[in-house]
GROMACS .gro file of C-alpha atoms in nm:
model
  159
    1MET     CA    1  -2.664  -1.642   1.786
    2THR     CA    2  -2.355  -1.676   1.569
    3SER     CA    3  -2.068  -1.895   1.671
    4THR     CA    4  -1.701  -1.821   1.618
    5PRO     CA    5  -1.546  -2.045   1.352
    6PRO     CA    6  -1.272  -2.283   1.471
    7LEU     CA    7  -0.925  -2.134   1.498
    8ARG     CA    8  -0.667  -2.221   1.233
    9GLU     CA    9  -0.318  -2.095   1.315
   10ALA     CA   10  -0.091  -2.019   1.021
   11ALA     CA   11   0.266  -1.902   0.966
   12ARG     CA   12   0.371  -1.706   0.660
   13ALA     CA   13   0.700  -1.569   0.530
   14ILE     CA   14   0.767  -1.227   0.387
   15VAL     CA   15   1.060  -1.340   0.175
   16LEU     CA   16   1.323  -1.095   0.053
   17ASP     CA   17   1.631  -1.169  -0.155
   18ASP     CA   18   1.964  -0.982  -0.154
   19GLN     CA   19   1.812  -0.718  -0.386
   20ASP     CA   20   1.516  -0.663  -0.146
   21ARG     CA   21   1.273  -0.813  -0.396
   22VAL     CA   22   0.962  -0.977  -0.247
   23LEU     CA   23   0.878  -1.338  -0.333
   24LEU     CA   24   0.510  -1.401  -0.405
   25LEU     CA   25   0.314  -1.705  -0.520
   26ARG     CA   26   0.029  -1.690  -0.774
   27TYR     CA   27  -0.295  -1.881  -0.728
   28ASP     CA   28  -0.595  -1.902  -0.965
   29GLU     CA   29  -0.872  -1.935  -0.704
   30ASN     CA   30  -1.107  -1.643  -0.628
   31GLY     CA   31  -1.027  -1.462  -0.952
   32GLY     CA   32  -0.650  -1.504  -0.912
   33PHE     CA   33  -0.418  -1.348  -0.657
   34TRP     CA   34  -0.060  -1.334  -0.529
   35ALA     CA   35   0.031  -1.426  -0.172
   36THR     CA   36   0.326  -1.484   0.057
   37PRO     CA   37   0.444  -1.843   0.114
   38GLY     CA   38   0.313  -2.022   0.421
   39GLY     CA   39   0.033  -2.229   0.563
   40SER     CA   40  -0.131  -2.374   0.869
   41LEU     CA   41   0.056  -2.507   1.168
   42GLU     CA   42   0.070  -2.885   1.184
   43ASP     CA   43   0.109  -3.118   1.480
   44GLU     CA   44   0.485  -3.156   1.429
   45ASP     CA   45   0.527  -2.777   1.459
   46LYS     CA   46   0.406  -2.796   1.822
   47GLY     CA   47   0.281  -2.437   1.810
   48ASP     CA   48   0.619  -2.308   1.685
   49HIS     CA   49   0.544  -2.060   1.407
   50SER     CA   50   0.912  -2.026   1.311
   51ALA     CA   51   0.940  -2.402   1.254
   52ALA     CA   52   0.620  -2.391   1.048
   53VAL     CA   53   0.761  -2.113   0.825
   54LEU     CA   54   1.075  -2.316   0.753
   55ARG     CA   55   0.871  -2.631   0.681
   56GLU     CA   56   0.633  -2.442   0.448
   57LEU     CA   57   0.921  -2.285   0.252
   58GLY     CA   58   1.054  -2.635   0.188
   59GLU     CA   59   0.715  -2.783   0.101
   60GLU     CA   60   0.602  -2.502  -0.131
   61LEU     CA   61   0.930  -2.384  -0.285
   62GLY     CA   62   1.193  -2.652  -0.225
   63VAL     CA   63   1.401  -2.418  -0.005
   64ASP     CA   64   1.652  -2.589   0.226
   65GLU     CA   65   1.608  -2.438   0.574
   66LYS     CA   66   1.988  -2.386   0.596
   67GLU     CA   67   1.944  -2.125   0.319
   68VAL     CA   68   1.689  -1.924   0.522
   69GLU     CA   69   1.780  -1.635   0.747
   70LEU     CA   70   1.462  -1.618   0.954
   71GLY     CA   71   1.393  -1.287   1.121
   72ASP     CA   72   1.137  -1.137   1.355
   73GLN     CA   73   0.761  -1.160   1.335
   74LEU     CA   74   0.659  -0.849   1.140
   75ALA     CA   75   0.281  -0.871   1.131
   76GLU     CA   76  -0.032  -1.071   1.192
   77ARG     CA   77  -0.382  -1.080   1.057
   78SER     CA   78  -0.708  -1.262   1.128
   79LYS     CA   79  -0.952  -1.358   0.858
   80ASP     CA   80  -1.260  -1.579   0.843
   81HIS     CA   81  -1.266  -1.786   0.527
   82LEU     CA   82  -1.343  -2.131   0.388
   83VAL     CA   83  -1.085  -2.408   0.403
   84GLY     CA   84  -1.193  -2.738   0.253
   85GLY     CA   85  -1.556  -2.623   0.261
   86ARG     CA   86  -1.548  -2.532   0.634
   87GLU     CA   87  -1.537  -2.181   0.770
   88VAL     CA   88  -1.237  -2.112   0.992
   89ARG     CA   89  -1.089  -1.809   1.164
   90GLN     CA   90  -0.734  -1.808   1.033
   91VAL     CA   91  -0.480  -1.623   1.246
   92GLU     CA   92  -0.162  -1.569   1.046
   93LYS     CA   93   0.176  -1.461   1.182
   94TYR     CA   94   0.414  -1.315   0.923
   95PHE     CA   95   0.791  -1.352   0.963
   96LEU     CA   96   1.075  -1.187   0.772
   97ALA     CA   97   1.282  -1.442   0.579
   98ARG     CA   98   1.593  -1.362   0.378
   99ILE     CA   99   1.663  -1.621   0.107
  100PRO     CA  100   1.903  -1.610  -0.189
  101ALA     CA  101   1.693  -1.619  -0.509
  102ALA     CA  102   1.890  -1.923  -0.628
  103ALA     CA  103   1.777  -2.123  -0.320
  104VAL     CA  104   1.419  -2.137  -0.451
  105ASP     CA  105   1.374  -2.459  -0.648
  106PRO     CA  106   1.008  -2.555  -0.703
  107ALA     CA  107   1.125  -2.885  -0.857
  108ARG     CA  108   1.222  -2.990  -0.501
  109ALA     CA  109   0.888  -2.881  -0.350
  110SER     CA  110   0.709  -3.165  -0.174
  111GLN     CA  111   0.366  -2.995  -0.153
  112PRO     CA  112   0.329  -2.724  -0.418
  113ASP     CA  113  -0.049  -2.710  -0.356
  114ASN     CA  114  -0.220  -2.496  -0.621
  115ILE     CA  115   0.071  -2.260  -0.681
  116ARG     CA  116   0.073  -2.150  -1.047
  117GLU     CA  117   0.404  -1.963  -1.039
  118HIS     CA  118   0.644  -1.780  -0.813
  119ARG     CA  119   0.789  -1.439  -0.886
  120TRP     CA  120   1.035  -1.200  -0.728
  121TRP     CA  121   0.878  -0.852  -0.717
  122PRO     CA  122   1.085  -0.533  -0.699
  123LEU     CA  123   0.918  -0.307  -0.444
  124ALA     CA  124   0.829  -0.045  -0.708
  125GLU     CA  125   0.637  -0.308  -0.909
  126LEU     CA  126   0.464  -0.437  -0.597
  127ASN     CA  127   0.354  -0.082  -0.513
  128ALA     CA  128   0.227  -0.024  -0.869
  129THR     CA  129   0.051  -0.354  -0.945
  130ALA     CA  130  -0.321  -0.373  -1.006
  131ASP     CA  131  -0.310  -0.746  -0.923
  132THR     CA  132  -0.462  -0.866  -0.597
  133VAL     CA  133  -0.186  -0.924  -0.340
  134TYR     CA  134  -0.233  -1.071   0.008
  135PRO     CA  135  -0.188  -0.958   0.273
  136LEU     CA  136  -0.328  -0.618   0.194
  137GLY     CA  137  -0.068  -0.353   0.282
  138LEU     CA  138   0.229  -0.580   0.210
  139ALA     CA  139   0.420  -0.322   0.004
  140ASP     CA  140   0.385  -0.059   0.279
  141LEU     CA  141   0.496  -0.310   0.543
  142VAL     CA  142   0.806  -0.408   0.344
  143THR     CA  143   0.890  -0.043   0.274
  144GLY     CA  144   0.873   0.033   0.647
  145VAL     CA  145   1.091  -0.265   0.737
  146LEU     CA  146   1.355  -0.170   0.478
  147GLU     CA  147   1.358   0.194   0.591
  148HIS     CA  148   1.324   0.152   0.970
  149GLY     CA  149   1.384  -0.215   1.053
  150ALA     CA  150   1.136  -0.460   1.203
  151PRO     CA  151   0.851  -0.306   1.404
  152VAL     CA  152   0.879  -0.321   1.784
  153ARG     CA  153   0.549  -0.510   1.795
  154PRO     CA  154   0.391  -0.699   1.504
  155VAL     CA  155   0.173  -0.480   1.282
  156VAL     CA  156  -0.193  -0.586   1.263
  157LEU     CA  157  -0.291  -0.614   0.896
  158ALA     CA  158  -0.641  -0.586   0.752
  159GLY     CA  159  -0.807  -0.854   0.533
   0.00000   0.00000   0.00000
């Protein structure tokens, strides 16, 4: 009999600037990959994913929450993976966040974790990259949002 790993709720931001470029963070683990900013909910978030997104943007990228135009939840995904050597079932909710590129200041970040760099990706480059980008399907999701607006219900993303 297999047991379900403990639940770990997370909030992530799909960050766009005024040129509709996507902000991604590079990590070296697991062969290297790019991912959206965000992280697990903490006690002070009290289950509020929007508050967690704003907190994470400050911790990881030094963004003042007054600079963030936080939009709707666009997507979610579930993934079992190891965190600190323990398997968890991470359930991530992805929110649209509009931020001026100049508001990102990693020198002000309080918890930069293992972030190697941040980069603003034009959508064409994101579509064309051979790099690993999480969540899978991010470029298609952003294209749909820019062309048609936020989905009526959050899109369920794979892996």
